[in-house]
Amino acid sequence: MKKIKDKFKSVRIKLFSSLCIVVILIVLFLIIINNVVLESFYMYSKVKTIKTAYEKINQYYNEIFINGNSKIDIDEELNKIAVKNDFEILIKNNENLLLYSSDENLNSAIDKINEIILGQDRRFNIKYQGNKDIVIYNKNNVSIRKIVDVKSNINYIFLTAKLDNENTLYIRIPISPIQESVKISNNLLILIGGISIVIAGIIASFLSRKFTEPITQLNNIATDMAKLDFSKKYIEKDTEDEINDLGKSINIMSDKLESTIKQLRATNIELEKDIEEKSKIDEMRKQFISDVSHELKTPIALIQGYAEGLIENVNTDDESRKFYAEVILD
């Protein structure tokens, strides 16, 4: 258990885990953004496309009927727009006569679309529950709606616009349910995320090993240096990075510490010799004092004894006193 805990404390495992967590967070972030933003962006793109088509069709009609440009084949250009963008286009004049239709069923579908907009079937006075008519854009004789037809289970964007020549333009774009698109997109993101995690794991393992090997080497060298073993040196590499610079600095520090410790050891040996010599001299001094003290005890005792004898007049005759005095003098 302790070995497992120590492994999780290593820089290599932390670096590997960090990279994997970053990839997972990025994938989760993309999934969240996908769920929140994709529908809005999808509708924005479709509306922008249909508005661009309206402006182009209006320009074509202006070129033909206002500027008299006979080189433009309006039916061919409308077919190109319809095929390129997957549009259903229908144009009627101000007398409600059909001028162009890219789909023969669109003319009959327009009445049904109007019924959804009104919210009921005008022929039978039947309301369809669940149908939705959402106005996306309504400006300058251009109306763009999102139609949800529950009965046919078809969703589409529907444009109604008045051209400058008073003709009425209808464009319909079928759209797939955005929830299904989001689900497919999320599944793709999860698949890509899983592959990315595997690839990132392999790359992280390689990078973590590459980064941690010199750090482990430096750690081993520092551990041996703490035990005063300076035999190991960092193997310098061609790369000029911080780890390589640190390795060079540790090598220099190791050499200086080894040199300094050798000098200290030599100085210490000399100091030990000096202390030993001093101890010998001190021992000799003590021995000398002891010997001197021992040698002085006997004559001092004799001097003291004969001097006391003279003071006490132990011998009254002059010859004895002279003898005592000679002994003290000797």
GROMACS .gro file of C-alpha atoms in nm:
model
  330
    1MET     CA    1   0.000   0.000   0.000
    2LYS     CA    2   0.282   0.238   0.088
    3LYS     CA    3   0.455   0.168  -0.245
    4ILE     CA    4   0.132   0.246  -0.431
    5LYS     CA    5   0.094   0.575  -0.238
    6ASP     CA    6   0.456   0.665  -0.312
    7LYS     CA    7   0.399   0.600  -0.684
    8PHE     CA    8   0.100   0.836  -0.687
    9LYS     CA    9   0.318   1.100  -0.523
   10SER     CA   10   0.572   1.086  -0.806
   11VAL     CA   11   0.597   1.367  -1.062
   12ARG     CA   12   0.558   1.117  -1.346
   13ILE     CA   13   0.217   0.994  -1.226
   14LYS     CA   14   0.104   1.350  -1.150
   15LEU     CA   15   0.205   1.470  -1.498
   16PHE     CA   16   0.038   1.170  -1.663
   17SER     CA   17  -0.282   1.222  -1.460
   18SER     CA   18  -0.288   1.597  -1.527
   19LEU     CA   19  -0.267   1.553  -1.905
   20CYS     CA   20  -0.542   1.289  -1.906
   21ILE     CA   21  -0.766   1.506  -1.686
   22VAL     CA   22  -0.712   1.805  -1.919
   23VAL     CA   23  -0.822   1.597  -2.221
   24ILE     CA   24  -1.131   1.470  -2.034
   25LEU     CA   25  -1.224   1.824  -1.926
   26ILE     CA   26  -1.186   1.952  -2.284
   27VAL     CA   27  -1.414   1.676  -2.415
   28LEU     CA   28  -1.673   1.746  -2.142
   29PHE     CA   29  -1.652   2.119  -2.219
   30LEU     CA   30  -1.710   2.051  -2.590
   31ILE     CA   31  -2.011   1.829  -2.509
   32ILE     CA   32  -2.163   2.102  -2.288
   33ILE     CA   33  -2.100   2.369  -2.553
   34ASN     CA   34  -2.243   2.132  -2.813
   35ASN     CA   35  -2.566   2.091  -2.615
   36VAL     CA   36  -2.601   2.461  -2.540
   37VAL     CA   37  -2.479   2.630  -2.859
   38LEU     CA   38  -2.524   2.387  -3.147
   39GLU     CA   39  -2.898   2.439  -3.195
   40SER     CA   40  -2.863   2.817  -3.195
   41PHE     CA   41  -2.568   2.806  -3.434
   42TYR     CA   42  -2.747   2.559  -3.661
   43MET     CA   43  -3.054   2.784  -3.687
   44TYR     CA   44  -2.834   3.092  -3.733
   45SER     CA   45  -2.651   2.927  -4.024
   46LYS     CA   46  -2.974   2.816  -4.192
   47VAL     CA   47  -3.138   3.158  -4.155
   48LYS     CA   48  -2.826   3.328  -4.292
   49THR     CA   49  -2.826   3.090  -4.591
   50ILE     CA   50  -3.193   3.146  -4.671
   51LYS     CA   51  -3.158   3.526  -4.640
   52THR     CA   52  -2.861   3.517  -4.877
   53ALA     CA   53  -3.067   3.314  -5.126
   54TYR     CA   54  -3.350   3.568  -5.107
   55GLU     CA   55  -3.112   3.858  -5.174
   56LYS     CA   56  -2.959   3.675  -5.470
   57ILE     CA   57  -3.298   3.586  -5.624
   58ASN     CA   58  -3.418   3.943  -5.577
   59GLN     CA   59  -3.101   4.067  -5.746
   60TYR     CA   60  -3.158   3.836  -6.043
   61TYR     CA   61  -3.511   3.965  -6.092
   62ASN     CA   62  -3.393   4.325  -6.064
   63GLU     CA   63  -3.125   4.258  -6.328
   64ILE     CA   64  -3.387   4.111  -6.563
   65PHE     CA   65  -3.693   4.328  -6.512
   66ILE     CA   66  -3.545   4.658  -6.397
   67ASN     CA   67  -3.205   4.668  -6.573
   68GLY     CA   68  -3.322   4.462  -6.876
   69ASN     CA   69  -3.037   4.207  -6.856
   70SER     CA   70  -3.148   3.927  -7.091
   71LYS     CA   71  -2.833   3.716  -7.040
   72ILE     CA   72  -2.960   3.574  -6.709
   73ASP     CA   73  -3.164   3.254  -6.735
   74ILE     CA   74  -3.373   3.297  -6.420
   75ASP     CA   75  -3.502   2.938  -6.415
   76GLU     CA   76  -3.151   2.799  -6.445
   77GLU     CA   77  -3.020   3.025  -6.168
   78LEU     CA   78  -3.312   2.932  -5.941
   79ASN     CA   79  -3.247   2.563  -6.008
   80LYS     CA   80  -2.881   2.612  -5.914
   81ILE     CA   81  -2.975   2.780  -5.586
   82ALA     CA   82  -3.230   2.510  -5.505
   83VAL     CA   83  -2.993   2.221  -5.576
   84LYS     CA   84  -2.689   2.378  -5.411
   85ASN     CA   85  -2.867   2.458  -5.083
   86ASP     CA   86  -3.126   2.180  -5.083
   87PHE     CA   87  -3.405   2.441  -5.106
   88GLU     CA   88  -3.760   2.415  -5.225
   89ILE     CA   89  -3.836   2.740  -5.410
   90LEU     CA   90  -4.167   2.871  -5.533
   91ILE     CA   91  -4.247   3.210  -5.689
   92LYS     CA   92  -4.591   3.356  -5.757
   93ASN     CA   93  -4.690   3.686  -5.911
   94ASN     CA   94  -4.918   3.939  -5.750
   95GLU     CA   95  -5.219   3.762  -5.911
   96ASN     CA   96  -5.122   3.439  -5.729
   97LEU     CA   97  -5.017   3.269  -6.055
   98LEU     CA   98  -4.728   3.021  -6.033
   99LEU     CA   99  -4.413   3.150  -6.204
  100TYR     CA  100  -4.157   2.898  -6.081
  101SER     CA  101  -4.147   2.591  -5.859
  102SER     CA  102  -3.849   2.366  -5.786
  103ASP     CA  103  -4.085   2.106  -5.636
  104GLU     CA  104  -4.428   2.030  -5.774
  105ASN     CA  105  -4.558   1.946  -5.423
  106LEU     CA  106  -4.452   2.277  -5.269
  107ASN     CA  107  -4.752   2.468  -5.408
  108SER     CA  108  -4.998   2.245  -5.223
  109ALA     CA  109  -4.773   2.244  -4.915
  110ILE     CA  110  -4.793   2.623  -4.883
  111ASP     CA  111  -5.161   2.608  -4.787
  112LYS     CA  112  -5.078   2.354  -4.519
  113ILE     CA  113  -4.798   2.578  -4.391
  114ASN     CA  114  -5.039   2.869  -4.370
  115GLU     CA  115  -5.279   2.647  -4.175
  116ILE     CA  116  -5.003   2.567  -3.926
  117ILE     CA  117  -4.926   2.939  -3.898
  118LEU     CA  118  -5.296   3.003  -3.829
  119GLY     CA  119  -5.302   2.703  -3.593
  120GLN     CA  120  -5.584   2.504  -3.758
  121ASP     CA  121  -5.709   2.329  -4.071
  122ARG     CA  122  -5.939   2.590  -4.224
  123ARG     CA  123  -6.120   2.330  -4.437
  124PHE     CA  124  -6.241   2.119  -4.147
  125ASN     CA  125  -6.187   2.365  -3.861
  126ILE     CA  126  -5.954   2.110  -3.689
  127LYS     CA  127  -5.680   2.237  -3.461
  128TYR     CA  128  -5.353   2.044  -3.462
  129GLN     CA  129  -5.209   2.031  -3.110
  130GLY     CA  130  -4.832   2.048  -3.085
  131ASN     CA  131  -4.769   2.231  -3.413
  132LYS     CA  132  -4.532   2.523  -3.368
  133ASP     CA  133  -4.485   2.840  -3.566
  134ILE     CA  134  -4.180   3.028  -3.438
  135VAL     CA  135  -4.102   3.364  -3.599
  136ILE     CA  136  -3.725   3.391  -3.644
  137TYR     CA  137  -3.704   3.702  -3.862
  138ASN     CA  138  -3.966   3.951  -3.974
  139LYS     CA  139  -3.841   4.267  -4.139
  140ASN     CA  140  -3.857   4.454  -4.472
  141ASN     CA  141  -4.126   4.233  -4.631
  142VAL     CA  142  -3.924   3.921  -4.537
  143SER     CA  143  -4.063   3.669  -4.289
  144ILE     CA  144  -3.866   3.365  -4.176
  145ARG     CA  145  -4.033   3.105  -3.956
  146LYS     CA  146  -3.946   2.773  -3.802
  147ILE     CA  147  -4.237   2.536  -3.865
  148VAL     CA  148  -4.283   2.221  -3.655
  149ASP     CA  149  -4.544   1.995  -3.821
  150VAL     CA  150  -4.646   1.730  -3.568
  151LYS     CA  151  -4.881   1.553  -3.814
  152SER     CA  152  -4.614   1.484  -4.078
  153ASN     CA  153  -4.328   1.489  -3.826
  154ILE     CA  154  -4.133   1.726  -4.050
  155ASN     CA  155  -3.954   2.041  -3.932
  156TYR     CA  156  -3.844   2.314  -4.168
  157ILE     CA  157  -3.758   2.680  -4.206
  158PHE     CA  158  -4.001   2.871  -4.424
  159LEU     CA  159  -3.936   3.208  -4.589
  160THR     CA  160  -4.205   3.433  -4.733
  161ALA     CA  161  -4.086   3.752  -4.901
  162LYS     CA  162  -4.199   4.018  -5.146
  163LEU     CA  163  -3.951   4.078  -5.426
  164ASP     CA  164  -3.893   4.426  -5.560
  165ASN     CA  165  -4.105   4.339  -5.868
  166GLU     CA  166  -4.399   4.254  -5.635
  167ASN     CA  167  -4.365   3.880  -5.692
  168THR     CA  168  -4.393   3.658  -5.381
  169LEU     CA  169  -4.107   3.425  -5.301
  170TYR     CA  170  -4.143   3.109  -5.090
  171ILE     CA  171  -3.844   2.905  -4.977
  172ARG     CA  172  -3.862   2.595  -4.762
  173ILE     CA  173  -3.564   2.415  -4.602
  174PRO     CA  174  -3.628   2.083  -4.432
  175ILE     CA  175  -3.426   2.058  -4.110
  176SER     CA  176  -3.352   1.750  -3.907
  177PRO     CA  177  -3.449   1.753  -3.539
  178ILE     CA  178  -3.160   1.931  -3.370
  179GLN     CA  179  -3.175   1.699  -3.069
  180GLU     CA  180  -3.085   1.407  -3.294
  181SER     CA  181  -2.800   1.607  -3.445
  182VAL     CA  182  -2.675   1.699  -3.096
  183LYS     CA  183  -2.692   1.334  -2.989
  184ILE     CA  184  -2.495   1.223  -3.295
  185SER     CA  185  -2.245   1.503  -3.240
  186ASN     CA  186  -2.208   1.411  -2.871
  187ASN     CA  187  -2.152   1.046  -2.958
  188LEU     CA  188  -1.887   1.153  -3.206
  189LEU     CA  189  -1.724   1.375  -2.943
  190ILE     CA  190  -1.724   1.091  -2.690
  191LEU     CA  191  -1.567   0.859  -2.948
  192ILE     CA  192  -1.307   1.120  -3.041
  193GLY     CA  193  -1.255   1.194  -2.671
  194GLY     CA  194  -1.195   0.827  -2.593
  195ILE     CA  195  -0.943   0.797  -2.876
  196SER     CA  196  -0.785   1.127  -2.767
  197ILE     CA  197  -0.753   1.003  -2.407
  198VAL     CA  198  -0.578   0.685  -2.524
  199ILE     CA  199  -0.344   0.885  -2.751
  200ALA     CA  200  -0.293   1.148  -2.481
  201GLY     CA  201  -0.220   0.872  -2.228
  202ILE     CA  202   0.050   0.726  -2.451
  203ILE     CA  203   0.199   1.070  -2.521
  204ALA     CA  204   0.170   1.167  -2.152
  205SER     CA  205   0.345   0.844  -2.050
  206PHE     CA  206   0.628   0.913  -2.294
  207LEU     CA  207   0.660   1.280  -2.197
  208SER     CA  208   0.636   1.212  -1.824
  209ARG     CA  209   0.910   0.949  -1.852
  210LYS     CA  210   1.125   1.185  -2.057
  211PHE     CA  211   1.082   1.468  -1.805
  212THR     CA  212   1.108   1.262  -1.486
  213GLU     CA  213   1.412   1.049  -1.576
  214PRO     CA  214   1.661   1.338  -1.534
  215ILE     CA  215   1.476   1.453  -1.220
  216THR     CA  216   1.503   1.100  -1.074
  217GLN     CA  217   1.870   1.095  -1.166
  218LEU     CA  218   1.924   1.430  -0.993
  219ASN     CA  219   1.735   1.305  -0.687
  220ASN     CA  220   1.959   0.996  -0.663
  221ILE     CA  221   2.271   1.212  -0.695
  222ALA     CA  222   2.146   1.450  -0.425
  223THR     CA  223   2.067   1.153  -0.195
  224ASP     CA  224   2.421   1.017  -0.237
  225MET     CA  225   2.564   1.366  -0.179
  226ALA     CA  226   2.373   1.381   0.150
  227LYS     CA  227   2.562   1.061   0.244
  228LEU     CA  228   2.890   1.232   0.141
  229ASP     CA  229   2.921   1.010  -0.165
  230PHE     CA  230   3.028   1.228  -0.458
  231SER     CA  231   3.107   0.952  -0.707
  232LYS     CA  232   2.790   0.991  -0.913
  233LYS     CA  233   2.765   1.276  -1.164
  234TYR     CA  234   2.478   1.406  -1.377
  235ILE     CA  235   2.512   1.304  -1.741
  236GLU     CA  236   2.476   1.631  -1.930
  237LYS     CA  237   2.270   1.643  -2.249
  238ASP     CA  238   2.278   1.859  -2.559
  239THR     CA  239   1.948   2.026  -2.474
  240GLU     CA  240   1.987   2.366  -2.312
  241ASP     CA  241   1.698   2.359  -2.066
  242GLU     CA  242   1.647   2.423  -1.693
  243ILE     CA  243   1.695   2.057  -1.594
  244ASN     CA  244   2.024   2.034  -1.782
  245ASP     CA  245   2.139   2.362  -1.620
  246LEU     CA  246   2.038   2.223  -1.279
  247GLY     CA  247   2.238   1.906  -1.349
  248LYS     CA  248   2.545   2.113  -1.438
  249SER     CA  249   2.505   2.317  -1.119
  250ILE     CA  250   2.475   2.000  -0.908
  251ASN     CA  251   2.793   1.862  -1.070
  252ILE     CA  252   2.978   2.185  -0.987
  253MET     CA  253   2.841   2.182  -0.633
  254SER     CA  254   2.938   1.815  -0.594
  255ASP     CA  255   3.298   1.887  -0.702
  256LYS     CA  256   3.326   2.188  -0.471
  257LEU     CA  257   3.176   2.001  -0.177
  258GLU     CA  258   3.409   1.706  -0.234
  259SER     CA  259   3.710   1.939  -0.252
  260THR     CA  260   3.601   2.132   0.056
  261ILE     CA  261   3.538   1.816   0.257
  262LYS     CA  262   3.881   1.681   0.160
  263GLN     CA  263   4.038   2.005   0.280
  264LEU     CA  264   3.837   1.986   0.601
  265ARG     CA  265   3.947   1.629   0.656
  266ALA     CA  266   4.313   1.724   0.603
  267THR     CA  267   4.276   2.021   0.836
  268ASN     CA  268   4.101   1.800   1.088
  269ILE     CA  269   4.388   1.549   1.082
  270GLU     CA  270   4.638   1.829   1.144
  271LEU     CA  271   4.420   1.966   1.420
  272GLU     CA  272   4.399   1.622   1.580
  273LYS     CA  273   4.778   1.599   1.566
  274ASP     CA  274   4.810   1.943   1.728
  275ILE     CA  275   4.562   1.847   2.000
  276GLU     CA  276   4.747   1.522   2.060
  277GLU     CA  277   5.079   1.709   2.082
  278LYS     CA  278   4.927   1.960   2.320
  279SER     CA  279   4.787   1.678   2.532
  280LYS     CA  280   5.133   1.522   2.552
  281ILE     CA  281   5.289   1.855   2.655
  282ASP     CA  282   5.017   1.907   2.915
  283GLU     CA  283   5.073   1.555   3.045
  284MET     CA  284   5.446   1.622   3.066
  285ARG     CA  285   5.380   1.946   3.252
  286LYS     CA  286   5.158   1.765   3.499
  287GLN     CA  287   5.419   1.492   3.541
  288PHE     CA  288   5.691   1.751   3.592
  289ILE     CA  289   5.487   1.933   3.857
  290SER     CA  290   5.412   1.603   4.028
  291ASP     CA  291   5.779   1.503   4.024
  292VAL     CA  292   5.890   1.845   4.147
  293SER     CA  293   5.631   1.836   4.424
  294HIS     CA  294   5.743   1.490   4.526
  295GLU     CA  295   6.111   1.590   4.523
  296LEU     CA  296   6.046   1.904   4.729
  297LYS     CA  297   5.839   1.732   5.000
  298THR     CA  298   6.134   1.564   5.181
  299PRO     CA  299   6.377   1.864   5.204
  300ILE     CA  300   6.093   2.099   5.299
  301ALA     CA  301   5.983   1.860   5.571
  302LEU     CA  302   6.342   1.839   5.700
  303ILE     CA  303   6.379   2.218   5.689
  304GLN     CA  304   6.048   2.256   5.872
  305GLY     CA  305   6.147   1.996   6.138
  306TYR     CA  306   6.496   2.135   6.211
  307ALA     CA  307   6.365   2.494   6.202
  308GLU     CA  308   6.100   2.402   6.461
  309GLY     CA  309   6.370   2.232   6.666
  310LEU     CA  310   6.578   2.550   6.672
  311ILE     CA  311   6.275   2.754   6.767
  312GLU     CA  312   6.181   2.514   7.046
  313ASN     CA  313   6.545   2.499   7.176
  314VAL     CA  314   6.544   2.124   7.150
  315ASN     CA  315   6.926   2.131   7.183
  316THR     CA  316   7.075   2.396   7.400
  317ASP     CA  317   7.438   2.352   7.309
  318ASP     CA  318   7.593   2.550   7.023
  319GLU     CA  319   7.721   2.248   6.841
  320SER     CA  320   7.372   2.097   6.803
  321ARG     CA  321   7.222   2.425   6.688
  322LYS     CA  322   7.500   2.459   6.432
  323PHE     CA  323   7.423   2.108   6.307
  324TYR     CA  324   7.055   2.197   6.268
  325ALA     CA  325   7.147   2.511   6.079
  326GLU     CA  326   7.381   2.318   5.844
  327VAL     CA  327   7.107   2.065   5.769
  328ILE     CA  328   6.866   2.350   5.682
  329LEU     CA  329   7.133   2.515   5.464
  330ASP     CA  330   7.205   2.190   5.276
   0.00000   0.00000   0.00000
